[in-house]
Coordinates of C-alpha atoms in Angstrom, one line a residue:
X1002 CA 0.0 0.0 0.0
X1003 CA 3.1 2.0 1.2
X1004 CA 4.5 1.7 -2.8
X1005 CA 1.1 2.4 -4.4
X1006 CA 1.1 5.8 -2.7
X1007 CA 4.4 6.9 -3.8
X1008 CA 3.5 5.7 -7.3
X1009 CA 0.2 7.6 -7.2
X1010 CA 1.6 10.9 -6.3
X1011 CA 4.7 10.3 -8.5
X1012 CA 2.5 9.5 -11.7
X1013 CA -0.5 12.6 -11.3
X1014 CA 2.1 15.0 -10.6
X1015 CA 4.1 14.0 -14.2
X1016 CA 4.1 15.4 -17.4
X1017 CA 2.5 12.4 -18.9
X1018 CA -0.3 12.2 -16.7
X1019 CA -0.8 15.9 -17.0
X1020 CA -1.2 15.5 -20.5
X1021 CA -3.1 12.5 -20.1
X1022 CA -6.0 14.7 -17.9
X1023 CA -6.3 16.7 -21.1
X1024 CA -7.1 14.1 -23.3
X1025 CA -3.5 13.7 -25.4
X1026 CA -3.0 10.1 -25.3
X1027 CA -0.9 9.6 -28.0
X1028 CA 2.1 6.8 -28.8
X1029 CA 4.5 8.3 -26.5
X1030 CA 2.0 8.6 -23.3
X1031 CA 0.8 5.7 -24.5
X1032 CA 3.7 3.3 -23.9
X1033 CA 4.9 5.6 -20.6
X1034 CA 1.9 3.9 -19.1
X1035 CA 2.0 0.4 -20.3
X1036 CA 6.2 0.9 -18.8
X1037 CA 5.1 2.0 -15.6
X1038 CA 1.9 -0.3 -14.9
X1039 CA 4.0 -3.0 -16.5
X1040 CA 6.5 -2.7 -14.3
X1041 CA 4.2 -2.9 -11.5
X1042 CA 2.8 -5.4 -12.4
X1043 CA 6.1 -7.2 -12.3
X1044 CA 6.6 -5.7 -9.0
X1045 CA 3.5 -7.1 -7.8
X1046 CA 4.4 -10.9 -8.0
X1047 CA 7.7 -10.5 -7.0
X1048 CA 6.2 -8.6 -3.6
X1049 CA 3.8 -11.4 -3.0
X1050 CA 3.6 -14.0 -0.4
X1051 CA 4.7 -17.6 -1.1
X1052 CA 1.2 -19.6 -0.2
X1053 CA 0.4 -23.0 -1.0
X1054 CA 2.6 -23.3 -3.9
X1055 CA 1.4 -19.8 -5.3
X1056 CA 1.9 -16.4 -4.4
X1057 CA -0.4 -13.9 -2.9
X1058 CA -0.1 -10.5 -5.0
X1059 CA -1.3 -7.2 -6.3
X1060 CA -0.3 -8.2 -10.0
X1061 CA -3.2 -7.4 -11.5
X1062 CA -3.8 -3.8 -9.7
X1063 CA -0.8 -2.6 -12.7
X1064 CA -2.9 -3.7 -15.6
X1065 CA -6.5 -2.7 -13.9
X1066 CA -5.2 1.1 -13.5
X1067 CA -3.4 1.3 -16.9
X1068 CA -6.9 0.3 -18.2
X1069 CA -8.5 2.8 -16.1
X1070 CA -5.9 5.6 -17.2
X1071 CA -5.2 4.8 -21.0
X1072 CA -7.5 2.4 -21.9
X1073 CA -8.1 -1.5 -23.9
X1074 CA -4.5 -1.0 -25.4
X1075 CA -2.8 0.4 -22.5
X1076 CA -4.6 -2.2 -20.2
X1077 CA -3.2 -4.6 -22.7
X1078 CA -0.1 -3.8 -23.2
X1079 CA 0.8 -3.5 -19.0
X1080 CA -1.3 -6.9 -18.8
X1081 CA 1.0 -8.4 -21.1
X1082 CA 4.1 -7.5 -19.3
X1083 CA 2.7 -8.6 -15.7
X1084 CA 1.7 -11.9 -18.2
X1085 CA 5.0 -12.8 -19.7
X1086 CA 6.6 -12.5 -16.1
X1087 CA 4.2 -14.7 -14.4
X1088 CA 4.2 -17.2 -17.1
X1089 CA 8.0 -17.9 -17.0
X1090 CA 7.8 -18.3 -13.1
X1091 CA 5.6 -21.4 -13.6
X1092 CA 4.0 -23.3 -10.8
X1093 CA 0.5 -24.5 -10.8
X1094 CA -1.5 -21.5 -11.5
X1095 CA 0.4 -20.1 -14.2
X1096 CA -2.4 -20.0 -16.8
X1097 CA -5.1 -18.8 -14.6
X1098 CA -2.5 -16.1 -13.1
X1099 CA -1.2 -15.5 -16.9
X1100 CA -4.8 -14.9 -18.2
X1101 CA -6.6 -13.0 -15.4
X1102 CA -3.8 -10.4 -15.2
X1103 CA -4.3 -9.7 -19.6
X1104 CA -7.8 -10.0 -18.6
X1105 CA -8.2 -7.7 -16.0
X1106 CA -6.2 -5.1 -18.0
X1107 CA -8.8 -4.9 -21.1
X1108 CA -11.2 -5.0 -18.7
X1109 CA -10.1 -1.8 -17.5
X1110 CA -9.7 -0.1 -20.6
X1111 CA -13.3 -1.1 -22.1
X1112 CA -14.3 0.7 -18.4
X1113 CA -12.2 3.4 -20.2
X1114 CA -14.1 3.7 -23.3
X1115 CA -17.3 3.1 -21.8
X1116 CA -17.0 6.0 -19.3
X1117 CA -15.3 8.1 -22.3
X1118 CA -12.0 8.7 -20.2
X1119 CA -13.5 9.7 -17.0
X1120 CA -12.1 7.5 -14.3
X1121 CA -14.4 6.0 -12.0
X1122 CA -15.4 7.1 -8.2
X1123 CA -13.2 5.1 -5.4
X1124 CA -16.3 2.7 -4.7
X1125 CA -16.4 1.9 -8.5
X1126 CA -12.9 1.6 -8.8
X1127 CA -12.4 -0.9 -5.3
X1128 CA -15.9 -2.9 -6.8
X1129 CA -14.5 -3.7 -10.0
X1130 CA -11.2 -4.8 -8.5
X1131 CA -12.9 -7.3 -6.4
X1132 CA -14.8 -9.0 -9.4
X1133 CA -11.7 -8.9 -11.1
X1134 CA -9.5 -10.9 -8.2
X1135 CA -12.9 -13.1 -7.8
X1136 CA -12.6 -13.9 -11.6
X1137 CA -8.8 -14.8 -11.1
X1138 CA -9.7 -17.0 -8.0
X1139 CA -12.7 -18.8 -10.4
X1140 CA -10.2 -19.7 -13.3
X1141 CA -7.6 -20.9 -10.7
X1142 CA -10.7 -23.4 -9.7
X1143 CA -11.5 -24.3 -13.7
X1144 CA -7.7 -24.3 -15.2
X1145 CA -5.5 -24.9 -12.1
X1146 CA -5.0 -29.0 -11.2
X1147 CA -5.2 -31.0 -9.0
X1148 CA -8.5 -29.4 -8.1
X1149 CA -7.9 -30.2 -4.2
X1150 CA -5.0 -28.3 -4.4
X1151 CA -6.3 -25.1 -6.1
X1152 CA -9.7 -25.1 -3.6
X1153 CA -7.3 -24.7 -0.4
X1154 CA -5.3 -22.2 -2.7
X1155 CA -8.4 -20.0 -3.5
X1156 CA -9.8 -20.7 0.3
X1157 CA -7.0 -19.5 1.3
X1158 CA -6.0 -16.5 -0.9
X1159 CA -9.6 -14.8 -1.9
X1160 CA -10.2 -12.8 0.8
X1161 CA -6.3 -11.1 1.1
X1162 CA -5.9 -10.8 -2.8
X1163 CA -9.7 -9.3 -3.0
X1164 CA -8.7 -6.8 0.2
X1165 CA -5.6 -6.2 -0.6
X1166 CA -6.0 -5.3 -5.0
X1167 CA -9.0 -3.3 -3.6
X1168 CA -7.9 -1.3 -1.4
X1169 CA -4.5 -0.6 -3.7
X1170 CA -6.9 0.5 -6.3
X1171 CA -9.1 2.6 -4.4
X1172 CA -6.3 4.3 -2.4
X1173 CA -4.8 5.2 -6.6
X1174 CA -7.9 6.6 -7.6
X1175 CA -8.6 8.3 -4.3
X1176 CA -5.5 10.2 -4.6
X1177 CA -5.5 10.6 -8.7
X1178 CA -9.3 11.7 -7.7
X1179 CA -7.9 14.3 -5.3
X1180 CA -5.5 15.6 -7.7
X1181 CA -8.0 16.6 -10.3
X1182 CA -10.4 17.9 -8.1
X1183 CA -7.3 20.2 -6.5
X1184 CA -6.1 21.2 -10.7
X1185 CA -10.1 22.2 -11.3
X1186 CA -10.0 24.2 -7.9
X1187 CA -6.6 25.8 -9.2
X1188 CA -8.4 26.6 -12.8
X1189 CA -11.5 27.9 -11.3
X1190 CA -9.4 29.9 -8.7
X1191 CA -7.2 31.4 -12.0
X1192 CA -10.1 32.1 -13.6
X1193 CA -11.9 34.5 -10.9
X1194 CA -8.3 36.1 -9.9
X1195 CA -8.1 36.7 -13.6
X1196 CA -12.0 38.1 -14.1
X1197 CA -11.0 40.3 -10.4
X1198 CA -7.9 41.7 -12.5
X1199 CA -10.1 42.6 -14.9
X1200 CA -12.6 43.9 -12.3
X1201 CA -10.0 46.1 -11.2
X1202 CA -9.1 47.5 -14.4
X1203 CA -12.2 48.8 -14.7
X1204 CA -13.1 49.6 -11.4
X1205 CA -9.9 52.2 -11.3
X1206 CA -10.8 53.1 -15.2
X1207 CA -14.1 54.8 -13.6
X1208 CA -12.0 57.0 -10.9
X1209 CA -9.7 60.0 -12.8
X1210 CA -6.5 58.6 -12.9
X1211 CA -4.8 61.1 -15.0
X1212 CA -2.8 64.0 -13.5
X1213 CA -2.7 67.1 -13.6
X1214 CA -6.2 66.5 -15.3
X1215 CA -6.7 69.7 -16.1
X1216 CA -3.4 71.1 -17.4
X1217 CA -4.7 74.5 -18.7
X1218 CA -6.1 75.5 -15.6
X1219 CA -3.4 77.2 -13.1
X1220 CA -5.4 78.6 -10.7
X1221 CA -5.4 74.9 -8.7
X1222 CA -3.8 71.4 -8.4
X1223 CA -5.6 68.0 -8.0
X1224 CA -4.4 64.9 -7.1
X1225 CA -5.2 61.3 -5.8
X1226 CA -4.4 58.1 -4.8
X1227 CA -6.7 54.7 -4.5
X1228 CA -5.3 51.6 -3.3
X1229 CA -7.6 48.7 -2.8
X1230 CA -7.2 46.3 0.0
X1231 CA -8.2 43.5 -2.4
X1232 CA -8.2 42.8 -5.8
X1233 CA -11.0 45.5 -5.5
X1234 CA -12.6 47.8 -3.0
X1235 CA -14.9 50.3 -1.6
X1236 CA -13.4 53.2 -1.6
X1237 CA -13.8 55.8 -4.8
X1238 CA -12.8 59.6 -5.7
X1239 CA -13.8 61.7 -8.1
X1240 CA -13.4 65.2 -9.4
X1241 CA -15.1 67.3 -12.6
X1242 CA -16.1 71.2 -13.8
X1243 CA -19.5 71.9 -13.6
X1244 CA -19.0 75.1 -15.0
X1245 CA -15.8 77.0 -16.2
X1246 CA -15.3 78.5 -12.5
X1247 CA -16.8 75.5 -10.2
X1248 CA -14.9 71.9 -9.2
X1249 CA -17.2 69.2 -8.2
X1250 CA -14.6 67.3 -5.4
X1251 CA -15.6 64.2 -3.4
X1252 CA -14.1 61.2 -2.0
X1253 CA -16.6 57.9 -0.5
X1254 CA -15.9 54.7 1.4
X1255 CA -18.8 52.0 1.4
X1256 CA -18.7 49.4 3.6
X1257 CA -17.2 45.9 3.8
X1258 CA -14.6 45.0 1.0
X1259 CA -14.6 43.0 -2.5
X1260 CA -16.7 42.7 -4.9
X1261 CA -20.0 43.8 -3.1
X1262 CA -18.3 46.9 -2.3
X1263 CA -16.9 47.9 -6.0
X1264 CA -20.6 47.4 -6.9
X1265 CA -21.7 49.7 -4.8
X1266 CA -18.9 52.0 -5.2
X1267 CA -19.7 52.3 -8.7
X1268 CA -22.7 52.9 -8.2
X1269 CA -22.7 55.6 -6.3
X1270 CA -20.0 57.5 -7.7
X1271 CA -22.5 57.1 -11.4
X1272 CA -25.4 58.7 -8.9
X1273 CA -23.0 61.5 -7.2
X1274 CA -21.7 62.9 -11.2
X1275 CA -25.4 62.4 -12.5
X1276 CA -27.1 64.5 -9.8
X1277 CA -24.2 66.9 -9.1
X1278 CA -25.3 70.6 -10.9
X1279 CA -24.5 74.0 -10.6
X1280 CA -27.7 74.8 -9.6
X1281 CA -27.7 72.2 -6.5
X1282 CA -25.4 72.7 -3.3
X1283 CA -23.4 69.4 -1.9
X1284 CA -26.3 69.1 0.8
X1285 CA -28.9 68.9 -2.0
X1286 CA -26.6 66.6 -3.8
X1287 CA -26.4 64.3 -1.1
X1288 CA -29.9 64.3 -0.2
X1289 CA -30.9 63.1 -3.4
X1290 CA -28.5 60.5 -3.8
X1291 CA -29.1 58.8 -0.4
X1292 CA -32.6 58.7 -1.5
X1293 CA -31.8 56.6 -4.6
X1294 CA -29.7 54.3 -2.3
X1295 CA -32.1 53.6 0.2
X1296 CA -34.3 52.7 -2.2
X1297 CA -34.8 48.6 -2.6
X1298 CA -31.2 48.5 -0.9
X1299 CA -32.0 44.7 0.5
X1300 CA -27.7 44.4 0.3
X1301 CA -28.2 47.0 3.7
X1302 CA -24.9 48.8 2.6
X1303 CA -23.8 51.9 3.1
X1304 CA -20.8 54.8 2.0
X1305 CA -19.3 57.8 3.5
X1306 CA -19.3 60.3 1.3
X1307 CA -17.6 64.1 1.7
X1308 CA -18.2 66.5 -1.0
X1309 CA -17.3 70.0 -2.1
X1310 CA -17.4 72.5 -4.5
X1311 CA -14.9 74.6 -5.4
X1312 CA -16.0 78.5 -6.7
X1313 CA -12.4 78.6 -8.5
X1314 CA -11.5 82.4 -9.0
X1315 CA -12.4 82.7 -5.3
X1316 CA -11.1 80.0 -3.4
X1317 CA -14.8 79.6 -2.0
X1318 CA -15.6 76.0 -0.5
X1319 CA -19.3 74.8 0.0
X1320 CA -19.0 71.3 1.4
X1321 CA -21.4 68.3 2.8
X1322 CA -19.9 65.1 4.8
X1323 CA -22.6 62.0 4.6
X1324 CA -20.5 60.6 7.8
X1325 CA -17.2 61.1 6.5
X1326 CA -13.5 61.5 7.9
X1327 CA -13.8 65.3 8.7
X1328 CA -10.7 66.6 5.8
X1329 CA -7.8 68.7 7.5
X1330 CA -6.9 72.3 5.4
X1331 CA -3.4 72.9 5.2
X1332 CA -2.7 76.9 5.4
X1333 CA -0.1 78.4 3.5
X1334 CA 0.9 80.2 6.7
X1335 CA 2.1 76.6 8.8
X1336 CA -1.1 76.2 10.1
X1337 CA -3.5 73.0 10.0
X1338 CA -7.2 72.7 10.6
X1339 CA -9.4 70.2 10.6
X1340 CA -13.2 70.7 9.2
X1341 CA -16.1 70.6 11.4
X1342 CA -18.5 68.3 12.5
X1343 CA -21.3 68.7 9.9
X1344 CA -24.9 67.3 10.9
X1345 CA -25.0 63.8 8.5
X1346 CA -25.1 60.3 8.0
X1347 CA -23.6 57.5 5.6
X1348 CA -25.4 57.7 2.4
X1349 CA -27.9 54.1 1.9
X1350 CA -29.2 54.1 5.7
X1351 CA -31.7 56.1 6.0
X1352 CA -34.6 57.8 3.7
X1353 CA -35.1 61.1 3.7
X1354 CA -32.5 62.4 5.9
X1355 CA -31.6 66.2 5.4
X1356 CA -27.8 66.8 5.4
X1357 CA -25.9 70.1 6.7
X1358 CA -23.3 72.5 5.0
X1359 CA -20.2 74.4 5.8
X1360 CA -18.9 77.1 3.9
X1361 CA -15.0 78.2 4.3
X1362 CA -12.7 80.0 2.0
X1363 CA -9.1 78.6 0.7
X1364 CA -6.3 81.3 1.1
X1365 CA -3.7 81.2 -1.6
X1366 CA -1.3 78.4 -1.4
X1367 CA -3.9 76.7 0.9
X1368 CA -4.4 72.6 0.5
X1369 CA -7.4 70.6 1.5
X1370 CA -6.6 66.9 2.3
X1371 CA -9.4 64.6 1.7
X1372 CA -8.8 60.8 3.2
X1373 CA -10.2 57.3 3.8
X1374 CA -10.1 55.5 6.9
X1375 CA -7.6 53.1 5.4
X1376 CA -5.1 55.7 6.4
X1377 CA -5.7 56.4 10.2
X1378 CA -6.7 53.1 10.6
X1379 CA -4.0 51.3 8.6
X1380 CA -2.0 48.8 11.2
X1381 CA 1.5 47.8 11.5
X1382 CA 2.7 43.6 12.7
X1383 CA 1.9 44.7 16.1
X1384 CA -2.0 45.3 15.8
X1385 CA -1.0 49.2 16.5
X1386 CA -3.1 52.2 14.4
X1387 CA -1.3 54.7 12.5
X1388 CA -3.8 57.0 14.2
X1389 CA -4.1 60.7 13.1
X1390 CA -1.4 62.1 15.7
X1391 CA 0.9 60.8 12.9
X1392 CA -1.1 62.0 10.0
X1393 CA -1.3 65.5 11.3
X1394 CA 2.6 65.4 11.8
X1395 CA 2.8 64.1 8.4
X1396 CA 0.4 67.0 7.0
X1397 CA 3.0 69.3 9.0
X1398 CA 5.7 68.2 7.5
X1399 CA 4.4 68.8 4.4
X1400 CA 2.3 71.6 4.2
X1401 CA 3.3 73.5 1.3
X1402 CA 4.1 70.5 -0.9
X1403 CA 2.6 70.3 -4.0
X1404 CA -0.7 67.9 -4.6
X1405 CA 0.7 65.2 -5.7
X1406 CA 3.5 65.8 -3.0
X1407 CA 1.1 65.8 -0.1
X1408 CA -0.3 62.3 -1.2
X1409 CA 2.0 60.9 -1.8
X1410 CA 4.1 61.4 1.1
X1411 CA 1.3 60.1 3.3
X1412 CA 0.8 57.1 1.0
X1413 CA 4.3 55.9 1.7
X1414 CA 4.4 57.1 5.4
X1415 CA 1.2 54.7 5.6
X1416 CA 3.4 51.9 4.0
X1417 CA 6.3 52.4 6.2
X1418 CA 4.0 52.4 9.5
X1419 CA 2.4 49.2 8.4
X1420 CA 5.5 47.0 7.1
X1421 CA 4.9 43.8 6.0
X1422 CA 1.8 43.8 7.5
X1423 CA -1.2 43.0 5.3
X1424 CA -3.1 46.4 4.1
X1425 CA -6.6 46.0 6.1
X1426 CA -8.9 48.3 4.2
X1427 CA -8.6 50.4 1.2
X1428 CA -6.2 53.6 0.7
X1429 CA -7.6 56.6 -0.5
X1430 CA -5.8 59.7 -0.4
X1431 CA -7.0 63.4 -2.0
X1432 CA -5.4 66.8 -2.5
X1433 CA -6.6 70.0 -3.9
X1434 CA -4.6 72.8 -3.4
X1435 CA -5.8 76.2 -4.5
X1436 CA -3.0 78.6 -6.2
X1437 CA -4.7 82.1 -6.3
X1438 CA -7.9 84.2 -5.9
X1439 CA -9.6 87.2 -2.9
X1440 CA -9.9 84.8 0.1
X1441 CA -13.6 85.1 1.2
X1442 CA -14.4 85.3 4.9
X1443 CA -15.4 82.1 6.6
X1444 CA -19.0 81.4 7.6
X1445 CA -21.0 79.6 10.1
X1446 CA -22.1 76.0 9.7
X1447 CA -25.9 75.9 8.5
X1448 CA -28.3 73.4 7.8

């Protein structure tokens, strides 16, 4: 049982039989198998027990599998090797030993051709081996002579060689079973990882990914970063004109991770560009689109949404947050500030909800950092958060860099802080900062 093991996992994980799962049984994988079956075979007598005048064996098992595996001429061809060795050892039962072994490998290869290459279940398998070794034991009884002799033989010997060429056969096709079942797992797991890559292609297609994005226009500087956790994520960005001298900004995290989330996340971003105008404020924006998303949302999620617009020869922000990381501002004078609280919820929990607005006004040279939790939340090998004491010191550190500067700077700071630990949710990092205009005084939060 020991050697049929090692020959089972030695054969599935060859060439041959690799090619042989895919249907190319030609010459040379042809006679590969009758060789190594054959040889079994051979092995097979010679590690069977003296008995009676005849030996006890696993001859047949060689030519039985080779059936199985190549079918009626592979069968034949390792019978006929197990055969001729048998036949020149002589003894009593050399004719019904010779025949039952060529006979039990075309018996295996018309299973073969019958089951058009498929090889059988375990319980099949063990089954036919048994009729097979009860075949051999019944032309012992008709061929071998004396007949006294060949009745204590096959009292003797049935039960052992039926066990024994069972169980070999069933362990073999339990463990060639395995295998295929793992290489259909592997395919089907290649196949999804490929259609996620793909997923992910055009999940970050649907975010602006070029930059600058708006090369003509000096007055401000845009950039951002998305890093899914997974092949894809939740989190999304977007930016757009809605008018010559107004920027549409916004940056969303819906919850959980995966697929269900870039659904949702695409979603949402398709509602926020459809419904955002000129002629609405972020607050009415928001309203509107957590009304779409509570509506028939059996799926129960949610996203965290802040959005603002940008009045671009002024440096005038209006801004919503549907339960959203508060953004810091980054003044041109050192300072940093951090937005606040605004009266709101995630967008997709409840219908009906009326959101709140700030208005504040962006001083030349001032930057306002929009961010996931993916970055304050982001761990290191020790279970410890990155926190926002060490984004703010990160923001310091970097307050008059450009955009693309600012993010990233904290993109890499994130990486550093988390080492080889695995990234826990998704990354996403946005800067706008604004390059010239007539500051406008700040105002009061208002519903």
């Amino acid at each position: 049982m020991s050697v049929i093991i090692v020959l089972a996992y030695v054969v599935t994980r060859s060439r041959v039989f690799t090619s042989i799962l895919k249907g190319e049984l030609d010459l040379k994988n042809q006679l590969c198998l009758i060789g190594v079956f054959g040889l079994f075979s051979i092995y097979g007598t010679l590690s069977g027990i003296q008995l009676l005048g005849a030996i006890a064996n696993i001859r047949d098992l060689g030519p039985m599998i080779a059936g199985l595996m190549g079918g009626p001429i592979v069968g034949l061809g390792a019978g006929l090797i197990g055969a001729a060795h048998r036949y020149f050892l002589g003894g009593m039962t050399v004719l019904p030993c010779t025949i039952s072994t060529v006979i039990a490998g075309l018996a295996g290869g018309m299973i073969f051709v019958l089951r058009r290459g498929q090889l059988p279940g375990v319980a099949f398998a063990a089954l036919f081996a048994a009729l097979m070794e009860s075949l051999h034991m019944g032309l012992t009884l008709l061929l071998a002579s004396p007949y006294q002799a060949a009745l204590a033989l096959v009292k003797q010997l049935s039960l052992p060689m039926v066990l024994a060429n069972s169980l070999g056969i069933g362990i073999f096709t339990f463990i060639v079973a395995n295998l295929i079942k793992e290489r259909e797992t592997e395919a089907v797991k290649k196949r999804i990882e490929g259609e996620l890559q793909v997923a992910r292609e055009i999940q970050m297609s649907i975010v602006p990914k070029i930059f600058p994005p708006f090369p003509n226009r000096k007055e401000f500087d845009i950039h951002a970063v998305l890093e899914p956790a997974r092949e894809v994520g939740g989190d999304l960005y977007d930016f757009f004109l809605l008018n010559e001298d107004t920027l549409c900004f916004l940056v969303g995290d819906v919850s959980g991770k995966g697929v269900p989330a870039s659904l949702f996340m695409a979603v949402t971003k398709t509602l926020l560009k459809a419904r955002a105008h000129e002629e609405l404020t972020p607050e009415q924006i928001l309203d509107a689109v957590n009304n779409e998303l509570c509506a028939d949302n059996d799926s129960a999620m949610f996203v965290t949404v802040f959005l603002g617009i940008l009045h671009i020869p002024s440096g005038h922000v209006k801004c919503s947050n549907a339960g959203h990381n508060r953004p810091f501002v980054l003044r041109a004078d050192g300072s940093l500030e951090k937005l606040p609280k605004m009266r709101g919820i995630a967008l997709g929990v409840m219908e009906g909800f009326s959101f709140a607005s700030y208005d504040f006004s962006l001083q030349r040279g001032d930057t306002i950092l929009l961010y996931t939790d993916g970055i304050n939340e982001a761990m290191n090998p020790a279970g410890e958060l990155f926190g926002e004491e060490r984004l703010e010191e990160i923001l310091k550190n970097n307050i008059n860099a450009a955009a693309a500067g600012l993010t990233r700077a904290l993109k890499d700071a994130v990486r550093d802080f988390a080492g080889g630990a695995e990234q826990s949710d998704d990354i996403t990092v946005m800067a706008l900062k604004w390059h010239q205009g007539t500051p406008l005084k700040c105002q009061e939060q208002h519903s």
